Tab-separated table of C-alpha atoms and ligand atoms in Angstrom:
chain	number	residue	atom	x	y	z
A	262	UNK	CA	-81.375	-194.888	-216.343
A	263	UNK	CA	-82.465	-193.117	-219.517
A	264	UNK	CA	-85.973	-193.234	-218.356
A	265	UNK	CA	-84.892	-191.600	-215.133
A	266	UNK	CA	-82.783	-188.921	-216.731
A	267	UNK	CA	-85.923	-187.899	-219.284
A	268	UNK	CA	-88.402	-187.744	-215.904
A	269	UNK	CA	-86.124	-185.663	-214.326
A	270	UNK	CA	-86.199	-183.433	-216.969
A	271	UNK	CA	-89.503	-183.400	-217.196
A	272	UNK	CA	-90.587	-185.973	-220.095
A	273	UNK	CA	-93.989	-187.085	-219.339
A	274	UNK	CA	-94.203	-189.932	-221.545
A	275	UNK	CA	-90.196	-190.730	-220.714
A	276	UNK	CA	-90.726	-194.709	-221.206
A	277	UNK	CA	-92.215	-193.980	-224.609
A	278	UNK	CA	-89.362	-191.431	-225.388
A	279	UNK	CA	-86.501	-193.628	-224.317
A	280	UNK	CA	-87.460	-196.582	-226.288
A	281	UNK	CA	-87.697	-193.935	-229.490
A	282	UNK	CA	-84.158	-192.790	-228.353
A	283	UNK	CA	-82.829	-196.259	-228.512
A	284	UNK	CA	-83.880	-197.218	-231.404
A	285	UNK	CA	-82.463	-194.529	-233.499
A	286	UNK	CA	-79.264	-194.065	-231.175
A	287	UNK	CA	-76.783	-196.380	-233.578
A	288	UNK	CA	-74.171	-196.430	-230.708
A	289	UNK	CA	-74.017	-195.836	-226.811
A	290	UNK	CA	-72.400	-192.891	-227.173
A	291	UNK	CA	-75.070	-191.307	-229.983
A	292	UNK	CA	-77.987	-192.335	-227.333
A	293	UNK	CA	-75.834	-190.621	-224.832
A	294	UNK	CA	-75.653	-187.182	-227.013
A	295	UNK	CA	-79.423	-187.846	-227.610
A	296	UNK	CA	-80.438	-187.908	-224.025
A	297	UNK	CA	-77.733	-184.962	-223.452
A	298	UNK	CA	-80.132	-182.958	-226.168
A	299	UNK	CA	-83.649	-184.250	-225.113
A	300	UNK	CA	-82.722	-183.109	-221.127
A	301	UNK	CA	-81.734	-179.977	-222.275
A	302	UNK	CA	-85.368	-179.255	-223.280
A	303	UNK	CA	-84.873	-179.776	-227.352
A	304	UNK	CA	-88.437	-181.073	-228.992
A	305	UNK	CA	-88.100	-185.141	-229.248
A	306	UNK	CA	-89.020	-184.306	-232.874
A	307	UNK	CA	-85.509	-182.430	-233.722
A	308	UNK	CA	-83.464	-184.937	-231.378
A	309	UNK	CA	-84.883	-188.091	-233.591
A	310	UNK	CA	-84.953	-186.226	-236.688
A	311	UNK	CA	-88.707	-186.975	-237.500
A	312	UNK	CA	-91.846	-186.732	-236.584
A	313	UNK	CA	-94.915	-189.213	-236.830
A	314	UNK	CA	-97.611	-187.043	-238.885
A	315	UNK	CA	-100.537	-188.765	-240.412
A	316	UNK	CA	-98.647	-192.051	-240.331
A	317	UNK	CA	-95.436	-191.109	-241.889
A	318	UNK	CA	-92.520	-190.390	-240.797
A	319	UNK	CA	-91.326	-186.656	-241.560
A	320	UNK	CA	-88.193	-184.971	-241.549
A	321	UNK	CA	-87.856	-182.425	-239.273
A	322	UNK	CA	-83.975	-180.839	-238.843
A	323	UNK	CA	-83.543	-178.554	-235.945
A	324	UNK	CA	-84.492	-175.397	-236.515
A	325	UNK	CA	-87.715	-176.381	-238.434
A	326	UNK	CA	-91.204	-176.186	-236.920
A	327	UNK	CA	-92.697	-179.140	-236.068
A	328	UNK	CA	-95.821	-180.777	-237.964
A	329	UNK	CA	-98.329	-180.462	-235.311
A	330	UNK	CA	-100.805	-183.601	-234.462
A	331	UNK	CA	-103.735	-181.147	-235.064
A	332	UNK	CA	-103.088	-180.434	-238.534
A	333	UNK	CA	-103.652	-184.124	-239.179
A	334	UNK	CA	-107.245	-182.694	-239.160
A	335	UNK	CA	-106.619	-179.904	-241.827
A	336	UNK	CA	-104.991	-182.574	-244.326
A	337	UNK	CA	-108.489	-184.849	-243.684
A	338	UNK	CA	-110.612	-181.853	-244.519
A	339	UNK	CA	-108.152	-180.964	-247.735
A	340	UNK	CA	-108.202	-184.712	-249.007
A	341	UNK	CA	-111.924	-184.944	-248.775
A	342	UNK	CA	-112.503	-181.881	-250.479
A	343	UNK	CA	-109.871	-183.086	-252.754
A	344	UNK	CA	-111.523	-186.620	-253.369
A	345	UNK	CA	-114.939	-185.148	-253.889
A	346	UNK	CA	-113.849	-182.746	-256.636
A	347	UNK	CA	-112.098	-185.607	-258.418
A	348	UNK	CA	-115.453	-187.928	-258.440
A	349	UNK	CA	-118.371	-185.518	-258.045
A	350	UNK	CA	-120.933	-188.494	-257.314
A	351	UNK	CA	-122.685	-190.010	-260.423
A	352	UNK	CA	-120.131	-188.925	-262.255
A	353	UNK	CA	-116.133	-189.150	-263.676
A	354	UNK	CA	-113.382	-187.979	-262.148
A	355	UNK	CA	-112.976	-184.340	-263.352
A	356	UNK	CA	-109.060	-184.014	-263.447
A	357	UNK	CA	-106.698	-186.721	-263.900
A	358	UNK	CA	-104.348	-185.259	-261.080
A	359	UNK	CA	-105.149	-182.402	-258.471
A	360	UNK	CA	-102.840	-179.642	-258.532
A	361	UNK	CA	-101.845	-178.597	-254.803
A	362	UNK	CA	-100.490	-175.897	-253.427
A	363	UNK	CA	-98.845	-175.798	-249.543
A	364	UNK	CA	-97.966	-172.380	-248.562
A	365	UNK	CA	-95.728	-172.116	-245.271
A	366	UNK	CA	-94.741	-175.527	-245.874
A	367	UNK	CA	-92.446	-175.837	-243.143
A	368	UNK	CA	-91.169	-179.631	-243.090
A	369	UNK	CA	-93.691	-180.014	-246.318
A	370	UNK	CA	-95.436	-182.550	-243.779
A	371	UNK	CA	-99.245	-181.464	-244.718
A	372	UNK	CA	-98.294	-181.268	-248.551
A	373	UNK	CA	-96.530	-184.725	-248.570
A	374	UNK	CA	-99.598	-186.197	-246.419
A	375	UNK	CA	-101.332	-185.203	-248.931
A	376	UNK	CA	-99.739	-186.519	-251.699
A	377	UNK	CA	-99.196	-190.184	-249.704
A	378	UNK	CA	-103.700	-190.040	-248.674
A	379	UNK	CA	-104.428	-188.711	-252.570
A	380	UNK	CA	-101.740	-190.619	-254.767
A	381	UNK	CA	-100.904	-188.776	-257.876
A	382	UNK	CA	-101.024	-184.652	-257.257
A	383	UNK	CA	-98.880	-181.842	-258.714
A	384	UNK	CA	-97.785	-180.773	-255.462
A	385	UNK	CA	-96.111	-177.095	-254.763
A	386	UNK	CA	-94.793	-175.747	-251.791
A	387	UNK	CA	-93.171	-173.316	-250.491
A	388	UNK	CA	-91.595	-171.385	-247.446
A	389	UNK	CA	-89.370	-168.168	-247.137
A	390	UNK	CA	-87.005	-170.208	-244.093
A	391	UNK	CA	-84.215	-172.038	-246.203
A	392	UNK	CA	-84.251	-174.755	-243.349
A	393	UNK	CA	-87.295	-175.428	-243.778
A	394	UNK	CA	-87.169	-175.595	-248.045
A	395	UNK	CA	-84.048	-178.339	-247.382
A	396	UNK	CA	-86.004	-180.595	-244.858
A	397	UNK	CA	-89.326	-179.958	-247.218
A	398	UNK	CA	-87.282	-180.923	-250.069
A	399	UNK	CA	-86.638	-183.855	-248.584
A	400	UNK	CA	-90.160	-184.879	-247.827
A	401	UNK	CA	-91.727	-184.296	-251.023
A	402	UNK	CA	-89.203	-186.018	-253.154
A	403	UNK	CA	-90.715	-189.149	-253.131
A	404	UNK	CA	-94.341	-187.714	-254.394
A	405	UNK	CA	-92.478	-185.627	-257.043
A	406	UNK	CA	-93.408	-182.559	-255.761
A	407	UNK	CA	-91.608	-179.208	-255.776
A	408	UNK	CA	-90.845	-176.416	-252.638
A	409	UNK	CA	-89.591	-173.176	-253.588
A	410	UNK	CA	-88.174	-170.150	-251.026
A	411	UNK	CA	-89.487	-167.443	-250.371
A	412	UNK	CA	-92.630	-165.029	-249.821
A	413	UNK	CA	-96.225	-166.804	-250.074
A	414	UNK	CA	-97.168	-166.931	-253.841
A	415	UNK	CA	-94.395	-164.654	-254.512
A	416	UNK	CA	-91.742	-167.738	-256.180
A	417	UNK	CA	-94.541	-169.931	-257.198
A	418	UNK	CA	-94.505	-170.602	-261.054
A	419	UNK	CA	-97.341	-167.948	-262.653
A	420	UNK	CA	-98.476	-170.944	-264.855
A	421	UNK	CA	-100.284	-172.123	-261.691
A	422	UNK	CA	-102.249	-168.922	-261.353
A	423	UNK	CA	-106.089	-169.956	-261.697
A	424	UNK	CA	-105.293	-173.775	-262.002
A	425	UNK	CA	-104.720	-174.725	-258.136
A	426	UNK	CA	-107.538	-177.216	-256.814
A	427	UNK	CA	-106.670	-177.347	-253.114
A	428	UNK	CA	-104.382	-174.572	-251.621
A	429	UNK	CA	-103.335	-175.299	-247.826
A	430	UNK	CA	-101.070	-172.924	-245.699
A	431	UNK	CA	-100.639	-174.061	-242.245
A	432	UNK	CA	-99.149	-170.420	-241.397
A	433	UNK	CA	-98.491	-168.677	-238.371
A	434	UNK	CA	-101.084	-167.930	-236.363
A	435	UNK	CA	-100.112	-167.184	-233.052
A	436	UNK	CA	-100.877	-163.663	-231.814
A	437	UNK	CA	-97.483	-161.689	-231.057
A	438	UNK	CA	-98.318	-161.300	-227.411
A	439	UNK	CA	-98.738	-164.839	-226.723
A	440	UNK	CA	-95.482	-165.986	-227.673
A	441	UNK	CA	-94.811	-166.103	-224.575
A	442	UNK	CA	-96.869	-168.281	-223.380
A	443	UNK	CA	-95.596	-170.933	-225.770
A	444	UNK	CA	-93.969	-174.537	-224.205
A	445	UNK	CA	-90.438	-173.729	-224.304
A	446	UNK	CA	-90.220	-176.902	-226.386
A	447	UNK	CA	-91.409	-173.749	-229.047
A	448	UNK	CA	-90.502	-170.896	-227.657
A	449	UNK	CA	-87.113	-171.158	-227.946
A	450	UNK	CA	-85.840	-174.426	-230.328
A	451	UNK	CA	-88.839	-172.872	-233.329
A	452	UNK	CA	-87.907	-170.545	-235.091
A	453	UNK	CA	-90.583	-167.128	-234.270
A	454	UNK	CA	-90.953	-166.629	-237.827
A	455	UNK	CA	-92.563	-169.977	-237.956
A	456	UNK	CA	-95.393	-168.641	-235.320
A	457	UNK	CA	-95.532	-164.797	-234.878
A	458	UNK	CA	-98.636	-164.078	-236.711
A	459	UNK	CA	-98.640	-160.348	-235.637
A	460	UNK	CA	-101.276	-158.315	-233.242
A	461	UNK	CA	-103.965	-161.096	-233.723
A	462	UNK	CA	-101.921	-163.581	-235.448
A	463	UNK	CA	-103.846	-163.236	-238.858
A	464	UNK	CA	-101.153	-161.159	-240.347
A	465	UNK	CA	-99.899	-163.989	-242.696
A	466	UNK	CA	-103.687	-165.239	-242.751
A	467	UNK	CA	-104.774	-162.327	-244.100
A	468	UNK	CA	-101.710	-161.991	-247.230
A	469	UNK	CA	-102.563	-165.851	-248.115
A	470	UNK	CA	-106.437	-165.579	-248.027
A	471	UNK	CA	-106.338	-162.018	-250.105
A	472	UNK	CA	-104.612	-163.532	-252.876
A	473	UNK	CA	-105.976	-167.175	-252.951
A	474	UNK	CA	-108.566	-166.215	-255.533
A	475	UNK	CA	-106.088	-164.971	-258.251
A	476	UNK	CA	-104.455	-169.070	-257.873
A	477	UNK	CA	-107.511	-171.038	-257.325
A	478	UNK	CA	-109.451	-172.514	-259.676
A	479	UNK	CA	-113.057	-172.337	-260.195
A	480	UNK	CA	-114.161	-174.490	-257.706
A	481	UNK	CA	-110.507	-174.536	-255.745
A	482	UNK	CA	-110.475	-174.355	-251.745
A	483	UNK	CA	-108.334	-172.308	-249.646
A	484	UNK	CA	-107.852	-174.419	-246.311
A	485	UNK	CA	-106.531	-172.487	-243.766
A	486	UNK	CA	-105.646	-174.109	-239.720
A	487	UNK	CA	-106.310	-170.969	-237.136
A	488	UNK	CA	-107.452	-171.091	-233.443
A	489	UNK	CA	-110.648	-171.771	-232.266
A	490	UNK	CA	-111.050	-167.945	-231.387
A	491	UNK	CA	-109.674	-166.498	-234.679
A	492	UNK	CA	-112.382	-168.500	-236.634
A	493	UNK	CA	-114.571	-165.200	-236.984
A	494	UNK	CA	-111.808	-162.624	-238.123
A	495	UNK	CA	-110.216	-165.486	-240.492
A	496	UNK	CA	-114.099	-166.174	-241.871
A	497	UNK	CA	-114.177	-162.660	-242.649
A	498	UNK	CA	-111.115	-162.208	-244.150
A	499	UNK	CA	-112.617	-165.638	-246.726
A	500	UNK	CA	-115.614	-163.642	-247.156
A	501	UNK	CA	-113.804	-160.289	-248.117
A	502	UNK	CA	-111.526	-161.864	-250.603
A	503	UNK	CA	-114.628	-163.297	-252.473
A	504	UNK	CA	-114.419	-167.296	-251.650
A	505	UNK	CA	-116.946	-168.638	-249.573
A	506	UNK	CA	-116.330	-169.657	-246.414
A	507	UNK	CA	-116.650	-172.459	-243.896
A	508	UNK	CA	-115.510	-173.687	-240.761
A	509	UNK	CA	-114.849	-177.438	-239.809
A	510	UNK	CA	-113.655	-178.133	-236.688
A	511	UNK	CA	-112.519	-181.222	-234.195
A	512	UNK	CA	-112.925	-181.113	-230.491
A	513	UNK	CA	-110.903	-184.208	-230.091
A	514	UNK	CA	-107.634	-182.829	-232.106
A	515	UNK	CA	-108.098	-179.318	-230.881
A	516	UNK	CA	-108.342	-177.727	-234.525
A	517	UNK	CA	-109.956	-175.508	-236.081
A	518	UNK	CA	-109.905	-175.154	-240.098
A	519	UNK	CA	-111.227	-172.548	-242.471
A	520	UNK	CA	-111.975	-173.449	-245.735
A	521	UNK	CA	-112.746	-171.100	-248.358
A	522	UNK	CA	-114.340	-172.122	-252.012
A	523	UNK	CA	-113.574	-170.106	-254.761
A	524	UNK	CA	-117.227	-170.372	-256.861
A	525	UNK	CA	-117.254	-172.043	-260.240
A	526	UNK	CA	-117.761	-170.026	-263.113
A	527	UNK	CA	-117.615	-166.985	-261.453
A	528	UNK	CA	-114.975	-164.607	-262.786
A	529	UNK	CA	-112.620	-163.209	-260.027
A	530	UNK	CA	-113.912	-160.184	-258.143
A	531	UNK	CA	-111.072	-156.953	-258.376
A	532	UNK	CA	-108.423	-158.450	-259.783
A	533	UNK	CA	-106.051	-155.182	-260.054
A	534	UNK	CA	-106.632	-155.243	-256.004
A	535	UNK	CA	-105.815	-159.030	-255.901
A	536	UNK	CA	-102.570	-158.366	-258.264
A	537	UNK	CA	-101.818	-155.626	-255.745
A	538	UNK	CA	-102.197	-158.325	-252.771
A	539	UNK	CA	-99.732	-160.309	-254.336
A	540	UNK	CA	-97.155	-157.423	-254.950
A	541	UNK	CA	-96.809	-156.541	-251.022
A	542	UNK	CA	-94.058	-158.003	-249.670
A	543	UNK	CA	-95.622	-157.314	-246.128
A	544	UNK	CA	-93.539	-158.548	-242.792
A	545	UNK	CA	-91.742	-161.422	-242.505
A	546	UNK	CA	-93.919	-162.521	-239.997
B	775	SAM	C1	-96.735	-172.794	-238.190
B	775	SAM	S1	-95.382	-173.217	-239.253
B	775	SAM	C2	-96.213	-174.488	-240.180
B	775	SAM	C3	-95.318	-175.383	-240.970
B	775	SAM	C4	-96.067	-176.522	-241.679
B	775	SAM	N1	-97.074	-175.998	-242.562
B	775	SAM	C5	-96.686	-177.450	-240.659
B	775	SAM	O1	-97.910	-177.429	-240.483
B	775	SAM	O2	-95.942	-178.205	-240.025
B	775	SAM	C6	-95.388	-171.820	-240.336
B	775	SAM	C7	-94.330	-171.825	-241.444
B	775	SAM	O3	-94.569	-170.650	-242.243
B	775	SAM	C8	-93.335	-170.147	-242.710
B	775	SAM	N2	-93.557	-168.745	-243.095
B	775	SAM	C9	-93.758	-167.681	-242.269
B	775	SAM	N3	-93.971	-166.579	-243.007
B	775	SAM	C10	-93.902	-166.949	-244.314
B	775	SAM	C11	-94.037	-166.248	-245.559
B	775	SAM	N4	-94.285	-164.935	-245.594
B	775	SAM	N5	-93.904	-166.947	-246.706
B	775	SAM	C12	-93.641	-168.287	-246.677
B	775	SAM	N6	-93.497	-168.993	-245.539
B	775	SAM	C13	-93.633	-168.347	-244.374
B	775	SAM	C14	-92.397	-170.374	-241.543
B	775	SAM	O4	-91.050	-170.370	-241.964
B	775	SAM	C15	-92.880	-171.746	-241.018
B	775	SAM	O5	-92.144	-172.787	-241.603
């Protein structure tokens, strides 16, 4: 009957779905409100209260965005880069523990990945949605780490400015005019602060990648997730800020990362212009 109910409302993979629903439902009458909620078009993700992301399970409270199955591919490119920094081959680990930054943390899901694929990591995040601080909070507890509210860089500690070895931002990316086009699923139960990214959805891109040089540390990457078609601007916008850029990118998940390396021993280009980067409060996008 539950399996019926979910095709009707248009769950494709309803047999998988129900037997999720049933095993979190702890009476009939909580599967009932579950099914009620599911029907009614809410993502699976905020009706079960998780979602599966790189093997764990992460929080995700309605309200929250949820962790994507394609940024599965940004945390592999950010723990590579994070284990080859640590043992540069022939040689001894550099740094005892990577210091990581996750801007737009959302759930935290890509910081605590992170934390569970690399082990020991000073691990900061942040987001300016207060649901999405609580649900992060809740996700990075058990790796130690620490989510603050507010604007990009703007609540991070300053004692981190210079030091951070991998910065990731999952932000939002979506251009304004193709909101929507977005699965109701998003359109409607995300929040559009959590995937407005302006004109051509590199608003936020832009703030983050201008600003990345003043936190990274010589030899720190930027990792960035835009679409396949931003690649180019987002490159650019790497180039301009003075990290290097690159692009990785996975046909089978979709995704599309750029990374940007800020160069070793190389002192940071403009930093009045970076400081002034980091001042602008810009839109809440
Ligand atoms: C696309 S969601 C990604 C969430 C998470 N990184 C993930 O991959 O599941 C973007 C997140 O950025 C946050 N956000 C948007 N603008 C922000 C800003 N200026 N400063 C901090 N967080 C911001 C939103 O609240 C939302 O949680």
């Amino acid at each position: 009957m539950v399996v019926t109910r979910l095709r009707a409302a248009g769950c494709v993979f309803a047999e998988d779905e129900a037997r999720l629903l049933f095993s979190a439902a702890r009476t009939p009458g909580d599967l009932a409100a579950m099914v009620d909620r599911r029907a009614a078009g809410q993502p699976l993700e905020h009706v079960l209260g998780w979602a599966e992301f790189c093997g764990l399970r992460i929080a995700v409270d309605p309200g929250v965005f949820v962790p994507r199955r394609r940024t599965e591919f940004l945390v592999r490119q950010a723990a590579s880069i994070a284990r080859q920094a640590a043992a540069p081959v022939g040689q001894a680990p550099a740094r005892p523990r990577a210091c990581v930054v996750d801007l737009c943390c959302g759930s935290g899901a890509i910081g605590a990945a992170l934390a569970a694929v690399l082990g020991r990591v000073d691990l900061h995040a942040v987001d300016i949605d207060p649901a999405a601080v609580r649900c992060a909070r809740r996700n990075v507890a058990a790796s130690g780490g620490r989510v603050y509210e507010g604007d990009l860089y703007r609540p991070l500690p300053a004692a981190l400015r210079g030091h951070v070895d991998i910065l990731v931002a999952n932000a939002p990316y979506v251009p304004a005019e193709a909101i929507g086009l977005l699965p109701p699923e998003s359109r409607i139960h995300e929040p559009r602060a959590a995937v407005d990214g302006g004109a051509d959805g590199l608003d936020v891109l832009r703030r983050v990648t201008a600003a990345a040089p003043l936190w990274l540390a010589p030899g720190g990457h930027l990792l960035v997730e835009t679409g396949e078609r931003q690649a180019p601007q987002a490159v650019e916008a790497v180039a301009c800020s003075g990290l290097l850029p690159q692009v990785a990118s996975s046909s089978d998940l979709n995704a599309t990362v750029v990374i940007g390396t800020r160069p070793a021993g190389v002192g940071l280009r403009s930093p009045a212009r970076q400081e002034g980067v980091l001042g602008t409060s810009g839109r809440r996008s």
